[in-house]
Amino acid sequence: MSELRVFWLRVVWAISLLLVAVDCQSTHPTEVTALRVIKESIDPENSLSNWGPGDPCASNWTGVLCFNTTKDDNYLHVRELLLLNLNLSGTLSPALAQLSYMEILDVMWNQITGSIPKEIGDLKSLILLLLNGNQLTGSLPEEIGYLPNLDRIQIDQNYISGPIPRSFANLTQAMHFHMNNNSLSGPIPPELSRLPLLVHLLLDNNNLSGPLPPELSEMPRLRILQLDNNHFDGIIPPSYGNMLQLLKLSLRNCTLQGPIPDLSRIPNLAYIDLSNNNLNGSIPAMNLSDDITTIDLSRNQLTGTIPPSFSGLPNLQRLYLFNNSLNGSVPSTIWQNRALNSTVQLTLDMQNNNISGVSGGLILPQYVNLSLQGNPVCSNGSLQGNASMPAFCGSPMALISHLQSIPSNSTDNCPASCPSGYELAPGSPTPCFCAAPLFIGYRLKSPGFSDFPAYFYSFEVYLTSGLTIKQFQLDLNYEWEKGPRLRMYLKIFPEFMGPGTDTNVFNRSEVLRIRNLFTQWAIPDSEIFGPYELLNFTLLGPYEAIDPRPSSSSGISKGAVAGIVIGAILGAVLLSAFASLYILRLHRKKYHAISKRRRVSRASLKIEGVKSFTYEEMKRATDNFDVGSEVGQGGYGKVYKGILTNGTVVAIKRAQEGSLQGEKEFLTEIELLSRLHHRNLVSLLGFCDEEGEQMLVYEFMSNGTLRDHLSEKYKESLSFSMRLRIALGSAKGILYLHSEADPPIFHRDIKATNILLDSKLISKVADFGLSRLAPVADMEGVVPGHVSTVVKGTPGYLDPEYFLTHKLTDKSDVYSLGVVFLELLTGMHPITHGKNIVREVNIAYRSGMIFSVIDAKMGSYPSECVEKFVTLALKCCKEDTDERPSMAEIVRELENIRHMMPESDSQTSDYIVTKLGKNVSPDQSSSSTTKNPYVSSDISGSDLVSGVVPSITPR
Ligand SMILES: *[C@@H]1O[C@H](CO)[C@@H](O)[C@H](O)[C@H]1NC(C)=O
Ligand SMILES: *[C@@H]1O[C@H](CO)[C@@H](O)[C@H](O)[C@H]1NC(C)=O
Ligand SMILES: *[C@@H]1O[C@H](CO)[C@@H](O)[C@H](O)[C@H]1NC(C)=O
Ligand SMILES: *[C@@H]1O[C@H](CO)[C@@H](O)[C@H](O)[C@H]1NC(C)=O
């Protein structure tokens, strides 16, 4: 038993260490003094009233966040000063330099004056320097350029003058320079081009001058270059056409001259603003990226004609060419070729040029605003008698910016109002749910679009997945501000967790988690939305009392130390008890061969959001895995319908011999699945890993698979609008997997039997069994184009490109989904008697016979919508992956089609209640080739009244 003795020695040693550590849990005296000096200088109003006699790290000083363990010197050290929006004035003290381990200095949105102390250059660990929204003056100290770990400088909205120091070129870790809205002068140092990681360079609204350095094009990662409202000399360097990562180029009102450079080579350029300069020459005929949303070349001296290359840009929202000297005519192909996105507003402002006509069709779709006032075309009578003329030539509508909100479910019909501090959660699936929201001021500093409604949905997905909350928990209002920047007022509501639970308030740790994600910029930057900033995160109502310091920054008072010591001793006693048990078990193991695999898994599997079930519970839920509970058989094993003790109906996937995965794989799959939450994905509720069994427990989809609903089995069929809804839901679920899951996921086995329908016929994508982690981009870097894997998938749905090359891309899922769309439209199977659905529909389409293959069971339908849907489906199934739309484009186009539907058809009231065959015996259904793993055969075998499908929605 020498093992045991060694162990006890270790316990004693650990306790003594702990006691020593507890004894020294205080802040380094230098830092205590420094904090007092800082307060003295920054806080004349005494907003930091609790920065008193106690210890900064060990008692609760507002905004002082410390490392939770001591450093080598056995003292605690300040990690972060989080002092945003605290009504601080006064000046920044050089004593800040004494907080030598500090990583985040955040004093945003106060009224601090004076200059930035050069001593900040001593803070070698500093990662975020956040001084924006104050009244700082003086110049930028070159010492800031010596900070080896600095990721982000935000000094915007101050009165800082003088040059940008050349030393900033040494900031090799910097990704974000936000220095807009100051009085910086002098040239942009060409040396900045050495910054290897810089993604956002915002220097707009300063007094910068000199030439634009051509070298900036050498920055390998630059996404946003925003330099508006400065006084540069000379031209836009042609080299800027080589900034291949660029998304936004904004050089408005910069006194620039010369020609517009060719920007054709930039693959993802979304936003160009070169307005209000002295640019001349003609607009080059450049092939702009399909991602382009905004082109503003107004207020220059441009001549020549409007190039045809502005046509067919599918995401274009704004084309401003007014106040130039352009001639010729406006090609109507600018709006005619917008295959996708036909509901996004397109504003074409071409006033005050020499434009003499409009070529091509003169019929303006509703979503296009064209202004031609002040052109010969409006005065020379060539448009006389044309119905559209007043629309072209009248004075344009003023663009009014006012507070708008993202539409969400109505709460109009809710009876009582909520108590103070609480509001009806507008998006909540629980009707009339009163909850206490968090109020957050938020702003997109440099968005890549000009019309937000087109991006509502993706913004919701982006922000809620970044915060790991559900989409319906977010409510927002927004307005455009100068810049243009997009100001938002966010409300985040807690989620209703079931009756009897007190969940209409976030708990403290959730509040802090959400706040930290904002204050530490932990929500990844998105391309189109650009950098964001937090304006305020004020704790109101029931949250007012929350001590905003994270528990990790030891909030230990002196008085609590005694408690800790006692706790430590108690802990040690308990620990020793466990240790003895453990050692006993170790010894037992030699004699009783306990499955090591099983124990390891029980110990390590604690995954948030999913429940670990015992084998007993699974046995009980399925009546000892009775044949009667069996609802299907997949490649993985049998699927059972189960009823948990709390009454929840679930689908249980039980791995069969040979499907048992290694411990790691099983764990990986569960971890992966547990992180995915989307209305259109089947959610994992739990798992069981015991007795040599592996089972996955899912929410039960009472309406079975899409394939079943398309087959003859169902007497009543889905209407076209239902089919469209199912398609849209599926596409959204997959879009989430592709773009919002972290890391992104390719499904790899999308098919009609993997699209399930819940009690409300909402489609949910199932079975990520074949999912592989998609290639991951480093923070903001380049994603490898594909992952090479062994070909898996189902015949008929398999992307031919993937089959040939083994290169799996997001477009492989697009192909499979396209096949599902064709099934939805035609009712056919992907392969029947050797005929392939894609080929068959293509043949019908090319010969103009498309309606001959449309599923007759779906009744009447608006033919133009069906046509658009077929076109989309076939586009998804293009041989060439590049010709296929992206999942986001699919979602947009389906939304468009849905908006085109006649009003009554697009309402939710037209669900066709599906009927299950009355007399299908379990035997019959088990012989069916399309047997659905989630639909209970005991539903079809029972004496259910035809037309009534049990509504089972777990959770
Ligand atoms: C923290 O501050 C609050 C008020 O600011 C005070 O009531 C509380 O006693 C303090 N806690 C500690 C541990 O100092
Ligand atoms: C910073 O860059 C300058 C040149 O701009 C160079 O002379 C200096 O040595 C660099 N300093 C550090 C600390 O890297
Ligand atoms: C153009 O920029 C200058 C500063 O460079 C500013 O004073 C002026 O107001 C700007 N003009 C417009 C129209 O924004
Ligand atoms: C201490 O902080 C680190 C992050 O800095 C965190 O990962 C860890 O969980 C914290 N430990 C405790 C005991 O809070």
Tab-separated table of N, CA and C in Angstrom, residues 819-896:
chain	number	residue	atom	x	y	z
A	819	VAL	N	-31.851	18.085	-55.257
A	819	VAL	CA	-32.576	16.860	-55.568
A	819	VAL	C	-33.846	16.770	-54.704
A	820	VAL	N	-33.715	17.113	-53.421
A	820	VAL	CA	-34.892	17.110	-52.548
A	820	VAL	C	-35.949	18.085	-53.086
A	821	PHE	N	-35.489	19.265	-53.536
A	821	PHE	CA	-36.430	20.234	-54.114
A	821	PHE	C	-37.161	19.629	-55.312
A	822	LEU	N	-36.420	18.909	-56.153
A	822	LEU	CA	-37.052	18.307	-57.324
A	822	LEU	C	-38.082	17.258	-56.888
A	823	GLU	N	-37.766	16.530	-55.826
A	823	GLU	CA	-38.743	15.571	-55.285
A	823	GLU	C	-39.993	16.300	-54.808
A	824	LEU	N	-39.770	17.420	-54.117
A	824	LEU	CA	-40.898	18.211	-53.624
A	824	LEU	C	-41.783	18.670	-54.773
A	825	LEU	N	-41.140	19.030	-55.884
A	825	LEU	CA	-41.889	19.578	-57.010
A	825	LEU	C	-42.573	18.502	-57.827
A	826	THR	N	-41.933	17.356	-57.943
A	826	THR	CA	-42.460	16.347	-58.859
A	826	THR	C	-43.049	15.154	-58.142
A	827	GLY	N	-42.703	14.965	-56.886
A	827	GLY	CA	-43.153	13.781	-56.163
A	827	GLY	C	-42.362	12.530	-56.524
A	828	MET	N	-41.479	12.649	-57.555
A	828	MET	CA	-40.717	11.480	-57.998
A	828	MET	C	-39.637	11.101	-56.978
A	829	HIS	N	-39.174	9.865	-57.089
A	829	HIS	CA	-37.987	9.455	-56.340
A	829	HIS	C	-36.746	9.916	-57.109
A	830	PRO	N	-35.620	10.061	-56.426
A	830	PRO	CA	-34.413	10.521	-57.122
A	830	PRO	C	-34.010	9.575	-58.249
A	831	ILE	N	-34.169	8.291	-58.013
A	831	ILE	CA	-33.875	7.335	-59.080
A	831	ILE	C	-35.045	6.356	-59.151
A	832	THR	N	-35.685	6.283	-60.325
A	832	THR	CA	-36.738	5.284	-60.510
A	832	THR	C	-36.498	4.579	-61.825
A	833	HIS	N	-36.486	3.276	-61.799
A	833	HIS	CA	-36.252	2.464	-62.998
A	833	HIS	C	-35.097	3.030	-63.802
A	834	GLY	N	-34.021	3.314	-63.120
A	834	GLY	CA	-32.824	3.777	-63.817
A	834	GLY	C	-32.905	5.209	-64.311
A	835	LYS	N	-34.045	5.887	-64.049
A	835	LYS	CA	-34.144	7.275	-64.503
A	835	LYS	C	-33.742	8.209	-63.370
A	836	ASN	N	-32.938	9.181	-63.704
A	836	ASN	CA	-32.448	10.114	-62.702
A	836	ASN	C	-33.289	11.378	-62.724
A	837	ILE	N	-33.751	11.781	-61.571
A	837	ILE	CA	-34.687	12.902	-61.466
A	837	ILE	C	-34.116	14.178	-62.072
A	838	VAL	N	-32.815	14.400	-61.866
A	838	VAL	CA	-32.217	15.642	-62.357
A	838	VAL	C	-32.281	15.686	-63.877
A	839	ARG	N	-31.939	14.543	-64.498
A	839	ARG	CA	-31.966	14.516	-65.951
A	839	ARG	C	-33.394	14.675	-66.472
A	840	GLU	N	-34.326	13.950	-65.858
A	840	GLU	CA	-35.707	13.994	-66.326
A	840	GLU	C	-36.270	15.424	-66.268
A	841	VAL	N	-36.064	16.087	-65.139
A	841	VAL	CA	-36.621	17.434	-65.002
A	841	VAL	C	-35.912	18.410	-65.946
A	842	ASN	N	-34.616	18.221	-66.108
A	842	ASN	CA	-33.878	19.080	-67.036
A	842	ASN	C	-34.421	18.957	-68.457
A	843	ILE	N	-34.707	17.731	-68.863
A	843	ILE	CA	-35.232	17.512	-70.214
A	843	ILE	C	-36.579	18.225	-70.371
A	844	ALA	N	-37.443	18.039	-69.364
A	844	ALA	CA	-38.755	18.686	-69.420
A	844	ALA	C	-38.609	20.206	-69.446
A	845	TYR	N	-37.662	20.700	-68.674
A	845	TYR	CA	-37.455	22.139	-68.556
A	845	TYR	C	-37.002	22.722	-69.881
A	846	ARG	N	-36.027	22.044	-70.510
A	846	ARG	CA	-35.492	22.568	-71.763
A	846	ARG	C	-36.516	22.511	-72.884
A	847	SER	N	-37.402	21.523	-72.817
A	847	SER	CA	-38.393	21.443	-73.900
A	847	SER	C	-39.671	22.211	-73.552
A	848	GLY	N	-39.582	23.041	-72.485
A	848	GLY	CA	-40.731	23.881	-72.162
A	848	GLY	C	-41.933	23.107	-71.643
A	849	MET	N	-41.694	21.897	-71.155
A	849	MET	CA	-42.793	21.036	-70.711
A	849	MET	C	-42.797	20.884	-69.193
A	850	ILE	N	-42.300	21.890	-68.514
A	850	ILE	CA	-42.028	21.697	-67.101
A	850	ILE	C	-43.270	21.304	-66.302
A	851	PHE	N	-44.410	21.877	-66.688
A	851	PHE	CA	-45.598	21.597	-65.878
A	851	PHE	C	-46.084	20.159	-66.032
A	852	SER	N	-45.557	19.470	-67.042
A	852	SER	CA	-45.950	18.069	-67.212
A	852	SER	C	-45.339	17.175	-66.135
A	853	VAL	N	-44.255	17.616	-65.510
A	853	VAL	CA	-43.662	16.753	-64.488
A	853	VAL	C	-43.989	17.200	-63.056
A	854	ILE	N	-44.696	18.312	-62.918
A	854	ILE	CA	-45.030	18.785	-61.571
A	854	ILE	C	-46.046	17.837	-60.921
A	855	ASP	N	-45.845	17.558	-59.660
A	855	ASP	CA	-46.692	16.620	-58.907
A	855	ASP	C	-48.156	17.048	-58.967
A	856	ALA	N	-48.977	16.223	-59.589
A	856	ALA	CA	-50.395	16.570	-59.740
A	856	ALA	C	-51.098	16.601	-58.392
A	857	LYS	N	-50.521	15.894	-57.417
A	857	LYS	CA	-51.178	15.805	-56.105
A	857	LYS	C	-51.198	17.129	-55.354
A	858	MET	N	-50.410	18.093	-55.809
A	858	MET	CA	-50.346	19.288	-54.981
A	858	MET	C	-51.425	20.315	-55.293
A	859	GLY	N	-52.324	19.960	-56.189
A	859	GLY	CA	-53.461	20.846	-56.436
A	859	GLY	C	-53.056	22.067	-57.232
A	860	SER	N	-53.790	23.145	-57.069
A	860	SER	CA	-53.473	24.319	-57.875
A	860	SER	C	-52.310	25.072	-57.256
A	861	TYR	N	-51.605	25.809	-58.113
A	861	TYR	CA	-50.437	26.538	-57.631
A	861	TYR	C	-50.196	27.729	-58.535
A	862	PRO	N	-49.536	28.769	-58.031
A	862	PRO	CA	-49.198	29.913	-58.885
A	862	PRO	C	-48.045	29.502	-59.791
A	863	SER	N	-48.281	29.486	-61.091
A	863	SER	CA	-47.297	28.867	-61.978
A	863	SER	C	-45.962	29.612	-61.995
A	864	GLU	N	-46.007	30.956	-61.826
A	864	GLU	CA	-44.712	31.648	-61.902
A	864	GLU	C	-43.843	31.289	-60.693
A	865	CYS	N	-44.497	30.991	-59.567
A	865	CYS	CA	-43.727	30.593	-58.389
A	865	CYS	C	-43.118	29.215	-58.593
A	866	VAL	N	-43.936	28.300	-59.149
A	866	VAL	CA	-43.425	26.960	-59.408
A	866	VAL	C	-42.259	27.037	-60.379
A	867	GLU	N	-42.390	27.871	-61.379
A	867	GLU	CA	-41.332	28.001	-62.376
A	867	GLU	C	-40.031	28.466	-61.726
A	868	LYS	N	-40.158	29.450	-60.859
A	868	LYS	CA	-38.975	29.970	-60.183
A	868	LYS	C	-38.330	28.904	-59.292
A	869	PHE	N	-39.199	28.134	-58.657
A	869	PHE	CA	-38.698	27.093	-57.761
A	869	PHE	C	-37.961	26.019	-58.566
A	870	VAL	N	-38.538	25.629	-59.715
A	870	VAL	CA	-37.871	24.638	-60.563
A	870	VAL	C	-36.521	25.179	-61.021
A	871	THR	N	-36.516	26.448	-61.448
A	871	THR	CA	-35.272	27.037	-61.919
A	871	THR	C	-34.206	26.977	-60.823
A	872	LEU	N	-34.622	27.303	-59.626
A	872	LEU	CA	-33.681	27.265	-58.503
A	872	LEU	C	-33.187	25.837	-58.259
A	873	ALA	N	-34.127	24.885	-58.261
A	873	ALA	CA	-33.760	23.501	-57.973
A	873	ALA	C	-32.748	22.998	-59.005
A	874	LEU	N	-33.000	23.317	-60.267
A	874	LEU	CA	-32.086	22.849	-61.309
A	874	LEU	C	-30.731	23.536	-61.205
A	875	LYS	N	-30.754	24.775	-60.783
A	875	LYS	CA	-29.494	25.489	-60.601
A	875	LYS	C	-28.654	24.821	-59.496
A	876	CYS	N	-29.346	24.347	-58.462
A	876	CYS	CA	-28.648	23.647	-57.375
A	876	CYS	C	-27.992	22.378	-57.885
A	877	CYS	N	-28.596	21.772	-58.918
A	877	CYS	CA	-28.108	20.485	-59.412
A	877	CYS	C	-27.196	20.634	-60.613
A	878	LYS	N	-26.674	21.834	-60.836
A	878	LYS	CA	-25.734	22.032	-61.942
A	878	LYS	C	-24.498	21.161	-61.723
A	879	GLU	N	-24.005	20.647	-62.827
A	879	GLU	CA	-22.797	19.830	-62.788
A	879	GLU	C	-21.624	20.635	-62.205
A	880	ASP	N	-21.489	21.848	-62.692
A	880	ASP	CA	-20.367	22.707	-62.293
A	880	ASP	C	-20.680	23.349	-60.931
A	881	THR	N	-19.868	23.052	-59.950
A	881	THR	CA	-20.160	23.538	-58.598
A	881	THR	C	-20.246	25.059	-58.543
A	882	ASP	N	-19.454	25.727	-59.376
A	882	ASP	CA	-19.459	27.192	-59.326
A	882	ASP	C	-20.785	27.776	-59.792
A	883	GLU	N	-21.498	27.012	-60.603
A	883	GLU	CA	-22.778	27.531	-61.104
A	883	GLU	C	-23.898	27.353	-60.095
A	884	ARG	N	-23.664	26.522	-59.098
A	884	ARG	CA	-24.713	26.320	-58.096
A	884	ARG	C	-24.773	27.522	-57.159
A	885	PRO	N	-25.959	27.876	-56.709
A	885	PRO	CA	-26.057	28.991	-55.761
A	885	PRO	C	-25.519	28.568	-54.394
A	886	SER	N	-25.199	29.531	-53.578
A	886	SER	CA	-24.809	29.208	-52.217
A	886	SER	C	-26.059	28.956	-51.401
A	887	MET	N	-25.892	28.360	-50.236
A	887	MET	CA	-27.059	28.060	-49.402
A	887	MET	C	-27.775	29.364	-49.016
A	888	ALA	N	-26.996	30.426	-48.797
A	888	ALA	CA	-27.616	31.703	-48.430
A	888	ALA	C	-28.466	32.226	-49.595
A	889	GLU	N	-27.962	32.051	-50.805
A	889	GLU	CA	-28.726	32.501	-51.967
A	889	GLU	C	-30.011	31.689	-52.115
A	890	ILE	N	-29.908	30.396	-51.803
A	890	ILE	CA	-31.096	29.548	-51.895
A	890	ILE	C	-32.165	30.065	-50.926
A	891	VAL	N	-31.718	30.346	-49.699
A	891	VAL	CA	-32.679	30.832	-48.699
A	891	VAL	C	-33.324	32.123	-49.190
A	892	ARG	N	-32.500	33.020	-49.711
A	892	ARG	CA	-33.045	34.298	-50.179
A	892	ARG	C	-34.052	34.101	-51.303
A	893	GLU	N	-33.682	33.239	-52.259
A	893	GLU	CA	-34.567	33.063	-53.401
A	893	GLU	C	-35.888	32.423	-52.967
A	894	LEU	N	-35.813	31.470	-52.035
A	894	LEU	CA	-37.056	30.846	-51.565
A	894	LEU	C	-37.925	31.872	-50.835
A	895	GLU	N	-37.271	32.762	-50.089
A	895	GLU	CA	-38.030	33.822	-49.431
A	895	GLU	C	-38.719	34.688	-50.487
A	896	ASN	N	-37.970	34.982	-51.549
A	896	ASN	CA	-38.546	35.790	-52.622
A	896	ASN	C	-39.770	35.121	-53.203
